[in-house]
GROMACS .gro file of C-alpha atoms in nm:
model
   89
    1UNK     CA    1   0.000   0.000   0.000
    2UNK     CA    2   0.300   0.273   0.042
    3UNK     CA    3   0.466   0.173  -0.266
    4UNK     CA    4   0.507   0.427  -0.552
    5UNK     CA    5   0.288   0.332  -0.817
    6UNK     CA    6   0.178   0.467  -1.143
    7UNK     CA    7  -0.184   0.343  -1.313
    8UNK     CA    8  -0.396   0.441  -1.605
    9UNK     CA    9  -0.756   0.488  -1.504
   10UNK     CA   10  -1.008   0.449  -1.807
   11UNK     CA   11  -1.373   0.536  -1.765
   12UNK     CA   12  -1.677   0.581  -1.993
   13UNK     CA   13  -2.005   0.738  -1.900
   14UNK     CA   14  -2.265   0.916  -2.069
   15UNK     CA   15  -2.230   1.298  -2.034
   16UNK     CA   16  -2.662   1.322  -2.034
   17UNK     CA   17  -2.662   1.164  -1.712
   18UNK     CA   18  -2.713   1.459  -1.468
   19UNK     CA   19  -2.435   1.613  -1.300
   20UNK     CA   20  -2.179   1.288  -1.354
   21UNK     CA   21  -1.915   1.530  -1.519
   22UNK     CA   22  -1.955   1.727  -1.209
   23UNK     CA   23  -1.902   1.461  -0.980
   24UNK     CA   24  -1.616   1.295  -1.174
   25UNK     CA   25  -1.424   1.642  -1.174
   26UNK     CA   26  -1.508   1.766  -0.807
   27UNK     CA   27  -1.306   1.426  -0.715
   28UNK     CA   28  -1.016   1.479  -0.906
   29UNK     CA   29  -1.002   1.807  -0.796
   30UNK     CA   30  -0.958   1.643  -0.467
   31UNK     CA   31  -0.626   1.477  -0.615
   32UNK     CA   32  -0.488   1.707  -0.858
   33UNK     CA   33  -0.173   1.650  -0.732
   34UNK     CA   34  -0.179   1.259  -0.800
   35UNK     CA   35  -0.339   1.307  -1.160
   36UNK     CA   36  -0.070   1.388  -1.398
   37UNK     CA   37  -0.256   1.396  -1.700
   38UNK     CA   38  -0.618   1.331  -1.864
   39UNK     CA   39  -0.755   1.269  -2.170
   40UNK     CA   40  -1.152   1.328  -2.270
   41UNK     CA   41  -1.231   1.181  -2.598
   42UNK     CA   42  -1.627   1.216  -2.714
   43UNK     CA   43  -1.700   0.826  -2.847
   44UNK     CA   44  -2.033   0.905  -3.005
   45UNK     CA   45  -2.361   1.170  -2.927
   46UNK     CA   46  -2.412   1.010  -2.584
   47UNK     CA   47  -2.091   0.810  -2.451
   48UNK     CA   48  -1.755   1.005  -2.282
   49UNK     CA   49  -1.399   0.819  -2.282
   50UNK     CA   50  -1.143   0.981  -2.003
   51UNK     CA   51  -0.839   0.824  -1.958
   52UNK     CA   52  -0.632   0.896  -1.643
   53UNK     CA   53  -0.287   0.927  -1.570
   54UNK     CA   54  -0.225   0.880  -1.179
   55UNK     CA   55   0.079   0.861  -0.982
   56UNK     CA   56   0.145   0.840  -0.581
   57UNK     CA   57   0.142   0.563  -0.350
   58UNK     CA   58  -0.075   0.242  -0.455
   59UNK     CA   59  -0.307   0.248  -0.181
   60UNK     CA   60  -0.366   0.650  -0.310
   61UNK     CA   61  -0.444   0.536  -0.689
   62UNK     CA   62  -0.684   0.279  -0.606
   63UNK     CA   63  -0.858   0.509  -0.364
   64UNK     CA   64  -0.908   0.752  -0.660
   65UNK     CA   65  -1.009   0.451  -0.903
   66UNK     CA   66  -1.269   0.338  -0.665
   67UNK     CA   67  -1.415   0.684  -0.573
   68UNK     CA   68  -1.431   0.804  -0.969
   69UNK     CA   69  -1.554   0.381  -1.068
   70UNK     CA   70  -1.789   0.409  -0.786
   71UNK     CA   71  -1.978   0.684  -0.896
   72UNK     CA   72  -2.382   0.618  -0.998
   73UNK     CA   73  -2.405   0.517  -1.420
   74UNK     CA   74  -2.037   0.525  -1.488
   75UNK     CA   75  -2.080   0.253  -1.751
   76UNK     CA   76  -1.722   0.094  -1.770
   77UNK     CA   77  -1.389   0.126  -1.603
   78UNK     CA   78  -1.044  -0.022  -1.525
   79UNK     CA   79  -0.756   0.083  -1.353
   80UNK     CA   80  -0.384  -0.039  -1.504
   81UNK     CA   81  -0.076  -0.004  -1.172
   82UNK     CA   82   0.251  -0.046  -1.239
   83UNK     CA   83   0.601   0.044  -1.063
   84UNK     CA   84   0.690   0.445  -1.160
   85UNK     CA   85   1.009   0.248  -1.344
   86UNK     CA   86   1.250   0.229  -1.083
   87UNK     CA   87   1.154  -0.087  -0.978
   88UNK     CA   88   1.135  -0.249  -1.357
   89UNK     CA   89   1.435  -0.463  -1.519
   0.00000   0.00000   0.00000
């Protein structure tokens, strides 16, 4: 759990659903510090692709993947961790 750890956080959820892009941003607001990048990608009329970039200590990403996955009518999500590098061969 206090390991340095890197993940990719992918979500999708439909943008009509009241105040979901509200919620998703008020939490990582809340972490802005362990998200190092994101990417929003519009897959059709309806449907939202963000893909997160998080770094930190592992027990800190997974809290923010399970806060932003946990969130009412997100539709699909998965979180990637890895070692920031230092630890890889």
């Amino acid at each position: 759990p206090d390991t340095e750890a890197m993940g990719t956080l992918t979500l999708v959820y439909s943008h009509e659903v009241r105040e979901i892009a509200d919620k998703l941003n008020d939490i990582q607001h809340q972490y802005f510090s362990n998200i190092i990048s994101t990417v929003h990608v519009h897959l059709d009329e309806h449907n939202c692709l963000e893909v997160l970039i998080l770094c930190g200590k592992s027990k800190t990403v997974k809290n923010i993947a399970d806060r932003l996955l946990s969130i009412k009518n997100v539709r699909h999500g998965k979180l990637t961790i890895t070692s920031p590098g230092n630890h890889l061969l």
